[in-house]
Coordinates of C-alpha atoms in Angstrom, one line a residue:
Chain A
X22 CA 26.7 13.0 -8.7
X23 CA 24.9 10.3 -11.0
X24 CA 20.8 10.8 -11.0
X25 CA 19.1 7.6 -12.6
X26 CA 15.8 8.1 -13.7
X27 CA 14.0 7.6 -16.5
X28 CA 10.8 10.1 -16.1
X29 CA 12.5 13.6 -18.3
X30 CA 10.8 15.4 -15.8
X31 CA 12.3 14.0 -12.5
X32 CA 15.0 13.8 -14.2
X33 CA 15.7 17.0 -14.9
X34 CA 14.3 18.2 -11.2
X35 CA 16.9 16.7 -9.8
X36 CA 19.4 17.7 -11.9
X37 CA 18.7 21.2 -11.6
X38 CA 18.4 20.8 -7.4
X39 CA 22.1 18.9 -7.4
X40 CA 23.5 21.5 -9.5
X41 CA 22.1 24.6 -7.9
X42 CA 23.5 22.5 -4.7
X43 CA 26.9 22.6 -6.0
X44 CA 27.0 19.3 -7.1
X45 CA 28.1 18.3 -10.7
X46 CA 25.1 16.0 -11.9
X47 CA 25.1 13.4 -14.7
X48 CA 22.1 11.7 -15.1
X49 CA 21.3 8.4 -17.4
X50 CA 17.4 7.7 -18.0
X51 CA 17.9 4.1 -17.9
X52 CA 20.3 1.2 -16.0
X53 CA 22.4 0.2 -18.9
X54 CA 23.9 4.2 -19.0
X55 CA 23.7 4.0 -15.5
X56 CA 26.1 1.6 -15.0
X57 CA 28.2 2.7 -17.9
X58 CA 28.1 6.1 -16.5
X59 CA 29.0 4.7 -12.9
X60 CA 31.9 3.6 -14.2
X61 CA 33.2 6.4 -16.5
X62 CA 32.5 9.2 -14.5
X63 CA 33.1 7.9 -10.7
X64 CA 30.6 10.0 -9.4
X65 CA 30.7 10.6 -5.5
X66 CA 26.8 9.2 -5.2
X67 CA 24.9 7.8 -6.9
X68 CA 20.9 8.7 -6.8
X69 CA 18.8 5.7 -8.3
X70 CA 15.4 4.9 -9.3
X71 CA 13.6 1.8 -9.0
X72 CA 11.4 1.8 -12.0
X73 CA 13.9 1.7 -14.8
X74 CA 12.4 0.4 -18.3
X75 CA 15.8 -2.0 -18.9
X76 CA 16.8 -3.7 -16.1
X77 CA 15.9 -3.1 -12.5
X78 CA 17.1 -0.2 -10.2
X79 CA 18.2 -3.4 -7.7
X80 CA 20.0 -4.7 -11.1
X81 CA 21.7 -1.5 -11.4
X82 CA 22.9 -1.7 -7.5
X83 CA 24.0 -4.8 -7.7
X84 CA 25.9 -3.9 -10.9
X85 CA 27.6 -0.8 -9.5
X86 CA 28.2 -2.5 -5.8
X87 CA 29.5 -6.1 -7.6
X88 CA 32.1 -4.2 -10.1
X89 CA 35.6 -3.8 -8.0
X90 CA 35.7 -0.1 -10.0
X91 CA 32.5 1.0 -8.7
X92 CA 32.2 -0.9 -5.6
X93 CA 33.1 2.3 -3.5
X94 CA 30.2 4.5 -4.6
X95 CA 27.4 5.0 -2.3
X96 CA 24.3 4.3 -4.2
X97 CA 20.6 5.9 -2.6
X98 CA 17.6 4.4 -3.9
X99 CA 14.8 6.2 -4.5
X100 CA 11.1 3.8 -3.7
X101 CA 7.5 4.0 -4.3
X102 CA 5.4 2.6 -1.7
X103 CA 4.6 -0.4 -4.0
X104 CA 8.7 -1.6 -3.0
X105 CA 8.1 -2.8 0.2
X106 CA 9.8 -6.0 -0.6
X107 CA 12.6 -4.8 -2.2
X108 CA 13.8 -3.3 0.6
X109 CA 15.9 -5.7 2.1
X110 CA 17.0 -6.6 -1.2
X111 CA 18.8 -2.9 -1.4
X112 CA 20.4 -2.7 1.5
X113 CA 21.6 -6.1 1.0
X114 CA 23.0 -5.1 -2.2
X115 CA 24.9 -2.3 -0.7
X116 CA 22.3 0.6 -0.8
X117 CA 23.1 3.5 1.7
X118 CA 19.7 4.6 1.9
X119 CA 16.3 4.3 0.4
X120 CA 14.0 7.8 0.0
X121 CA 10.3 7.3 -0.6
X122 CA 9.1 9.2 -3.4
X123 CA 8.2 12.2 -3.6
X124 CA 11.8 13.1 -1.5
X125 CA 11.8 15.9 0.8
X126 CA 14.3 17.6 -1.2
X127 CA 16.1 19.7 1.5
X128 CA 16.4 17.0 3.8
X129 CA 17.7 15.0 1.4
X130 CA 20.6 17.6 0.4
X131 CA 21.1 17.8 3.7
X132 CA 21.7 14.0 3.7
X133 CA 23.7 13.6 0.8
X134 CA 27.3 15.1 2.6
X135 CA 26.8 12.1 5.4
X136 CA 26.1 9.8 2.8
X137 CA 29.4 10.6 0.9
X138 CA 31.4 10.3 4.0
X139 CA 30.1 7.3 5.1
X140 CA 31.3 5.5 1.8
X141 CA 35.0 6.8 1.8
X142 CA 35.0 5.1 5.5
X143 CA 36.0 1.3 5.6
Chain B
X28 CA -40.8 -37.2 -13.2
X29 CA -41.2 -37.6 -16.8
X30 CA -39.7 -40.0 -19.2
X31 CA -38.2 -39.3 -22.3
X32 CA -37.9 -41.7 -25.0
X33 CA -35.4 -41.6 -27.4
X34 CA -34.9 -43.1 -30.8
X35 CA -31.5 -43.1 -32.3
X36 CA -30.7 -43.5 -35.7
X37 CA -27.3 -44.4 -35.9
X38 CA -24.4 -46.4 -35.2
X39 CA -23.1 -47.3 -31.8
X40 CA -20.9 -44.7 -31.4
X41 CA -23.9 -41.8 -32.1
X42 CA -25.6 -44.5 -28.8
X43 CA -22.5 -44.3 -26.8
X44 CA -22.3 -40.3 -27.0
X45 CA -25.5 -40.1 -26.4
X46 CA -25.2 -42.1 -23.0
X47 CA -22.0 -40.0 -22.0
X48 CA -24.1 -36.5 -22.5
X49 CA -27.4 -37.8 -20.6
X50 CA -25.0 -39.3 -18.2
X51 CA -23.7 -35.9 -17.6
X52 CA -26.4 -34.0 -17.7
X53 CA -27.8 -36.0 -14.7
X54 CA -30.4 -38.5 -16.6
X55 CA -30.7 -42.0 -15.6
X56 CA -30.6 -44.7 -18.5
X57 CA -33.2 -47.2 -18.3
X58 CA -33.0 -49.8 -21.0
X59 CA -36.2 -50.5 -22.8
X60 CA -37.7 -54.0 -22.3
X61 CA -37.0 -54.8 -26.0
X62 CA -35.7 -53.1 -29.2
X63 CA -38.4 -50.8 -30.7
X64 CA -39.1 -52.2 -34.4
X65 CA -37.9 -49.5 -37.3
X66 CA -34.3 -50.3 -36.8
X67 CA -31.5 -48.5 -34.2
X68 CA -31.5 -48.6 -30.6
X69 CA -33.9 -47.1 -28.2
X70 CA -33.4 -45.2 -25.0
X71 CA -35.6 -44.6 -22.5
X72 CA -33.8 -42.0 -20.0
X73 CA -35.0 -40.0 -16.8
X74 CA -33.8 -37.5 -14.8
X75 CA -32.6 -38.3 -11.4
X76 CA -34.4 -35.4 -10.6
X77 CA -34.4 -32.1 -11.3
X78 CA -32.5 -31.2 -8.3
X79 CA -29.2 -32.8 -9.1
X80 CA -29.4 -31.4 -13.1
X81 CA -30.2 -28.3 -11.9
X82 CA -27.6 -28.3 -9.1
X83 CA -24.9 -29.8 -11.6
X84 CA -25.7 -26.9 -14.5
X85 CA -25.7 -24.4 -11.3
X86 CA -22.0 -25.7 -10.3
X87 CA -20.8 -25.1 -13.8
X88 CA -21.9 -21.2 -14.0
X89 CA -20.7 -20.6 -10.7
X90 CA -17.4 -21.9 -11.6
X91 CA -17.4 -20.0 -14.6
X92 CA -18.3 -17.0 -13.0
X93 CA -16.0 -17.2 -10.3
X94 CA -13.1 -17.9 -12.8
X95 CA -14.3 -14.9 -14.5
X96 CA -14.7 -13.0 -11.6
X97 CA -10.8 -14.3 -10.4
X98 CA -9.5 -13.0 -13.6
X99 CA -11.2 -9.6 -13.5
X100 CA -9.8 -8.8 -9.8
X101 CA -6.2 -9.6 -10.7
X102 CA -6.9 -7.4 -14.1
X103 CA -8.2 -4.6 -11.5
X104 CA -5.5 -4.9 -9.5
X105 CA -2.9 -4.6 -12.2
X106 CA -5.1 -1.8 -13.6
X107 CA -4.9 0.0 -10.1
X108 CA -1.1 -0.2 -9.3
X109 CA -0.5 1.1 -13.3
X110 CA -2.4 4.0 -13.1
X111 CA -1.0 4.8 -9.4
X112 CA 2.4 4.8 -10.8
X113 CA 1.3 6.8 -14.1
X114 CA -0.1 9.1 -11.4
X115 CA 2.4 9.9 -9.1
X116 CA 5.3 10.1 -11.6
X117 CA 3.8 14.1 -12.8
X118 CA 3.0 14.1 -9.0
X119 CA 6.3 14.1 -8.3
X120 CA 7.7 16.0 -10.8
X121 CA 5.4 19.2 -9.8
X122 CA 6.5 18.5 -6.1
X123 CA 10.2 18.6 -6.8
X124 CA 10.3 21.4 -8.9
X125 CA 7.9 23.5 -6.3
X126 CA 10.6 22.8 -4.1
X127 CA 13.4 23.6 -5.9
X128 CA 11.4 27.0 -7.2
X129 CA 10.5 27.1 -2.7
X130 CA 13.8 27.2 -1.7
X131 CA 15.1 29.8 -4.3
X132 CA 17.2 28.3 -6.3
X133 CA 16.5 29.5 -9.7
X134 CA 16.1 32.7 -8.0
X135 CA 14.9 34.8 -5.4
X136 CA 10.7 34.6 -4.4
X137 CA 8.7 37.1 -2.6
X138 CA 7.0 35.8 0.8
X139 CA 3.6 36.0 -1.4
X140 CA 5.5 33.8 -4.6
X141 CA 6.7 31.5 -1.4
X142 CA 3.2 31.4 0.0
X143 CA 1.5 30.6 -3.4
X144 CA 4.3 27.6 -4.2
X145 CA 4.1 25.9 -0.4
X146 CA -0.1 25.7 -0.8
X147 CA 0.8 24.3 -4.5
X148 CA 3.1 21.3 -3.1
X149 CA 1.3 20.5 -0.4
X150 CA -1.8 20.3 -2.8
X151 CA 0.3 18.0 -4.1
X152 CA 1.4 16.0 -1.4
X153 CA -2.3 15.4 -0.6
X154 CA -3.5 13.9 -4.0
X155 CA -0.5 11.3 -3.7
X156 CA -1.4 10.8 -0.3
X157 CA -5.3 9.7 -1.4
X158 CA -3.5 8.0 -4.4
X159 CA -1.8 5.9 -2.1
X160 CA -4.9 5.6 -0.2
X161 CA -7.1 4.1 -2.7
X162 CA -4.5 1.9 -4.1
X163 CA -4.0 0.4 -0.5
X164 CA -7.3 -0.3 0.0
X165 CA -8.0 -1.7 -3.4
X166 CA -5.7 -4.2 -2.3
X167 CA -7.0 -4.8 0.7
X168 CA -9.7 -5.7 -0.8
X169 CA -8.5 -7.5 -3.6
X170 CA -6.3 -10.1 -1.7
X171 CA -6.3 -12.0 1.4
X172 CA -3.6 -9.8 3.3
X173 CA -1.9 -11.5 5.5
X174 CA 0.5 -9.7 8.8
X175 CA 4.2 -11.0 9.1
X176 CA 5.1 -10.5 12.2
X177 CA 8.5 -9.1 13.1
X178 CA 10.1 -8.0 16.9
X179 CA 10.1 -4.4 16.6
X180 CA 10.6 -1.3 19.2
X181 CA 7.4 0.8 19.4
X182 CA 9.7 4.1 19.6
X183 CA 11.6 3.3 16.3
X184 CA 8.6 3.3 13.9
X185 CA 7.3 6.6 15.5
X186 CA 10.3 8.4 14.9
X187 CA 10.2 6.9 10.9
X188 CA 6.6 8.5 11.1
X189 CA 7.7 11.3 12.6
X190 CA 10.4 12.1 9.9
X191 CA 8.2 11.4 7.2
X192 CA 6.1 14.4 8.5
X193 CA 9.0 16.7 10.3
X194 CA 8.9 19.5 7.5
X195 CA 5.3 19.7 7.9
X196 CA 5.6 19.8 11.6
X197 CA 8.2 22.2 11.4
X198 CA 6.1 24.1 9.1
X199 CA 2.7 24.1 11.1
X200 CA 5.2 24.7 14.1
X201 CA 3.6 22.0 16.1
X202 CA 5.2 20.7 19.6
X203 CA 5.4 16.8 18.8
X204 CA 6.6 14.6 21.8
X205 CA 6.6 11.2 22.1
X206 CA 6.6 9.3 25.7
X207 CA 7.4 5.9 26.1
X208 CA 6.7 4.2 29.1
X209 CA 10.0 2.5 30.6
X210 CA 8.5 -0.8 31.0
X211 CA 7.2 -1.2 27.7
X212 CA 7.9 -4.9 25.7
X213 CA 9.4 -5.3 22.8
X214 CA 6.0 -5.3 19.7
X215 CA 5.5 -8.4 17.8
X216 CA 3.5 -7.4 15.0
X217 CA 3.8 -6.2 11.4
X218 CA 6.1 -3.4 11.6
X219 CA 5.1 -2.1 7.9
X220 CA 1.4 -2.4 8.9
X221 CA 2.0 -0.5 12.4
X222 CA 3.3 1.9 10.6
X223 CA 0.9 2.7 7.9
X224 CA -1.3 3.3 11.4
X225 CA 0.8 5.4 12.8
X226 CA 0.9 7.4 9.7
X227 CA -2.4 7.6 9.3
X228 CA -3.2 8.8 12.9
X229 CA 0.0 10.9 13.0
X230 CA -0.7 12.4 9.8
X231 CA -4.6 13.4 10.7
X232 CA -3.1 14.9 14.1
X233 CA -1.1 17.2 11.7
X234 CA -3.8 17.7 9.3
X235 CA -6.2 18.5 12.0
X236 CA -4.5 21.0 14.6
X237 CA -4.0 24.2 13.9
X238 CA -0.7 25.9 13.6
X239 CA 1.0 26.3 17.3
X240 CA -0.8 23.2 18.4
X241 CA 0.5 19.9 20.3
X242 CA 0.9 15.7 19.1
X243 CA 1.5 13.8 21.3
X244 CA 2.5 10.0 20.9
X245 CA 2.6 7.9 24.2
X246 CA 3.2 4.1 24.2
X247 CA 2.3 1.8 27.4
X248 CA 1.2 -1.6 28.3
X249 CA -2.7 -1.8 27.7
X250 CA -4.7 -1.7 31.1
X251 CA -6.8 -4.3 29.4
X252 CA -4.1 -6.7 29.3
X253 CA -0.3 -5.7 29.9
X254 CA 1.1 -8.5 26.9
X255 CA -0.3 -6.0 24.9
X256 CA 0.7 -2.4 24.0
X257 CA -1.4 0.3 23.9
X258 CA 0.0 3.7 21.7
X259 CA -2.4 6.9 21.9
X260 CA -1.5 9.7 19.3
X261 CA -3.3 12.6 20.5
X262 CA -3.7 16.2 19.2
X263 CA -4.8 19.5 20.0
X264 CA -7.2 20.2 17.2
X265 CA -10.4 20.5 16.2
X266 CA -11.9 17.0 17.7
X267 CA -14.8 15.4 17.1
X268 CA -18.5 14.9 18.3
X269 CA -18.9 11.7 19.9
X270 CA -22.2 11.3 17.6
X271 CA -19.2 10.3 14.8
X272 CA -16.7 8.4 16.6
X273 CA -17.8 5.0 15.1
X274 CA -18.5 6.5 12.2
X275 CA -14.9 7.6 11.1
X276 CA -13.9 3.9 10.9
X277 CA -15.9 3.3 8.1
X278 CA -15.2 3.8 4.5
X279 CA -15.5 6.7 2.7
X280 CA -16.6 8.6 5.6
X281 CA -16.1 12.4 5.8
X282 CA -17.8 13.1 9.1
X283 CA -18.9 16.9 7.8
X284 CA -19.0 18.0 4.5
X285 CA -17.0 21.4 6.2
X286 CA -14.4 19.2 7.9
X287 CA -13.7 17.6 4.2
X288 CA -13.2 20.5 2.7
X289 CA -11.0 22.1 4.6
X290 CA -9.1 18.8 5.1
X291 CA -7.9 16.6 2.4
X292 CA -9.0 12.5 2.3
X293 CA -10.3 10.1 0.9
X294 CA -11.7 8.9 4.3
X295 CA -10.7 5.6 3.6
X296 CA -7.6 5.9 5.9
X297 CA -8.9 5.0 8.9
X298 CA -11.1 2.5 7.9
X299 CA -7.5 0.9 6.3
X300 CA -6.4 1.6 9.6
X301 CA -9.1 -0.5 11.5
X302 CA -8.6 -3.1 9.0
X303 CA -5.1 -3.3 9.8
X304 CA -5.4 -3.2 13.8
X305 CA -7.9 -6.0 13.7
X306 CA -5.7 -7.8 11.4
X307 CA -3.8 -8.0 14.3
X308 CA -6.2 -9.0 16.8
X309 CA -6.4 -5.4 18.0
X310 CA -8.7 -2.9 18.7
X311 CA -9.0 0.7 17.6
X312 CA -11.0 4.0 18.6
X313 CA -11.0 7.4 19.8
X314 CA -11.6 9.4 22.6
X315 CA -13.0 13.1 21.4
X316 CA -15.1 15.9 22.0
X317 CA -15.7 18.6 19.7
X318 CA -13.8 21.6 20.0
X319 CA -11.5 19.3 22.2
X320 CA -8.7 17.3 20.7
X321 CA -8.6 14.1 19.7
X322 CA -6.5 10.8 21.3
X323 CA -6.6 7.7 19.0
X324 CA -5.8 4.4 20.9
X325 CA -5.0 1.2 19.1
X326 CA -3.5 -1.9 20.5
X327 CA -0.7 -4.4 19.1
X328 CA 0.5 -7.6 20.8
X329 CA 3.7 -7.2 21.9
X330 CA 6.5 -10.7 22.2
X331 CA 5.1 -11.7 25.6
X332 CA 1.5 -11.9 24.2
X333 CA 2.7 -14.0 20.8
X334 CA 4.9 -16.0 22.6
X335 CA 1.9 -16.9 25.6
X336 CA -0.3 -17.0 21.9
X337 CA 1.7 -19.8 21.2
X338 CA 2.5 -22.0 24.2
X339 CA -1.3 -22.2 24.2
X340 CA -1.7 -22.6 21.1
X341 CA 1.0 -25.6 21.1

């Protein structure tokens, strides 16, 4: 599991609610690891901010969803309510799912499973 | 109207900057019958009145001013969605980690521990929600909005709404239905606006019943006219005295100091609300007594109204 997010704080919240999940998290506080990371570690999902200070969270979909390598990793964006308009623009880029901020964090575990599936289908 | 006689001492091009500035300023030239003796050129000038020198100066501040005041709003604006998102970032930090520290996962709570953490995040949950309040209807106010229209099905934006809020509901365990009448069109309206409505009034239904209690959404043709769709979200709370039903629509109203303290808001939602309806060409209100319920009714044009909006229109 790959969080992106460049608040510490968030950051770290989600790490600790993927691991005690059961998931094995790495987490990149900006899009340039992120995609790096996407790549090195082939993580199962990827969990992605918008608000990244390099390059965009859409960048960083685009990125993972364009490269062959990384293609097959389902990517979940999380939004603020200011995103409206990027909407379209993520699932168009290949976005399973976008999450408005703050997440309900058990429904989103309970999300993640179908998410994962979903990818490893054609 | 008074003349003003002017001597220059100078070359032409002092006299032909002169003539530009009076020219400007709104004074008519009038040539003197013959050169004044001394040397350099003589000007007799007039107003053309002191409404059109006035008026011109007047035009100038107000231009100014409204630059000024252009300049300030997008600066407010910018100001507004900065501080929102320095806001909720720590906002939703603390809601995260009380959920992570809810659900036991960095160990086991006591019902009391569980009790203290839930009233902590849905604290909260309520500042974002008046975060996201304010910011919405500093927009509002700061730009023309505009609706774009989309087709959308009624039910499909209630059940969004609904599972924004379905751990609350859970929580509150409140018996939510929703009832759509089998003959109802397809909407034709903004579907981001509808449901930032149906949040609103969905969300106050919540706020406002108490635990055990019913919300009930029901979507039909409006009697008025049957292009258009009626939806009704109606609760089994607290309600509200008929003295205050047009009162709730407007901004910043908390219709009891009691009912605001006990419930969270900025009492800008419904006014946001309104605003949004109307945008639309709709209507909204309520149907209430106190001590029994509440029913909110709005109305959106569905694709038969748009498309008979347009034929006569065309």
């Amino acid at each position: 599991m790959l969080v992106v997010e460049d608040s510490d704080a968030i950051r770290t919240a989600f790490t600790i609610l993927l691991e005690e999940s059961g998931y094995t998290v790495a987490a990149a506080p900006n899009g340039n690891d992120a995609v790096r990371l996407a790549g090195e570690r082939s993580p199962d999902l990827v969990l992605l901010d918008l608000g990244l200070p390099d390059i965009s969270g859409l960048d960083v979909a685009r990125r993972i969803k364009g490269d062959p390598a990384t293609r097959g990793i389902p990517v979940v964006a999380l939004t603020g309510r200011d995103d409206d308009a990027d909407r379209d623009a993520l699932l168009s880029a290949g976005c399973s799912a976008f999450w408005l901020k703050p997440v309900d964090t058990q429904a989103l575990i309970r999300s993640l499973p179908g998410y994962i599936a979903g990818a490893a289908q054609p | 109207m008074t003349d003003l006689r002017l001597t220059i001492h100078g070359g032409h091009e002092v006299e032909a900057r002169l003539r530009e500035v009076l020219a400007r300023e709104g004074f008519r030239i009038v040539e003197p019958p013959r050169p004044e003796a001394g040397g350099g050129a003589a000007l007799v000038v007039e107003p053309h009145g002191h409404l059109p020198r006035e008026y011109a100066r007047r035009l100038e501040e107000l231009e100014r001013t409204i630059l000024e005041l252009r300049n300030l709003d997008v600066a407010k604006s910018q100001f507004l969605t900065n501080v929102s998102h320095e806001l909720r970032t720590p906002l939703t930090a603390i809601v995260t980690y009380g959920e992570i520290l809810r659900d036991g996962m960095l160990g086991e709570i006591t019902p009391r521990q569980r009790e203290a953490i839930e009233s902590m995040i849905g604290s909260c949950r309520q500042l974002l929600s008046m975060i996201e309040e304010i910011l919405t209807y500093a927009r509002t106010n700061a730009q023309a909005i505009s609706i774009q229209p989309s087709d959308f099905t009624v039910d499909e934006v209630v059940r969004i709404v609904h599972d924004m809020n379905a751990s609350l509901i859970e929580r509150k365990s409140l018996h939510f239905d929703l009832e759509m009448s089998p003959d109802l069109p397809t909407a034709h309206a903004d579907r981001d606006k509808v449901a930032h409505v149906l949040g609103n009034l969905i969300g106050n239904a919540i706020d406002f019943t108490p635990d055990g209690g019913r919300v009930h959404v029901d979507a039909h043709r409006s009697p008025a006219d049957p292009r258009w769709i009626e939806i009704v979200v109606e609760d089994t709370g607290i309600g509200i005295d008929p003295v205050h039903h047009e009162l709730i629509f407007q901004e910043f109203a908390q219709v009891d100091a009691s009912r605001a303290r006990i419930h969270h808001g900025t009492g800008l939602g419904l006014a946001i609300a309104r605003q949004f309806v109307r945008l639309h060409g709709g209507r909204i209100w309520v149907e209430s007594e106190l001590g029994g319920g509440s029913r909110f009714l709005f109305t959106i044009p569905s694709v038969e109204a748009s498309a008979n909006a347009e034929s006569a229109a065309a």
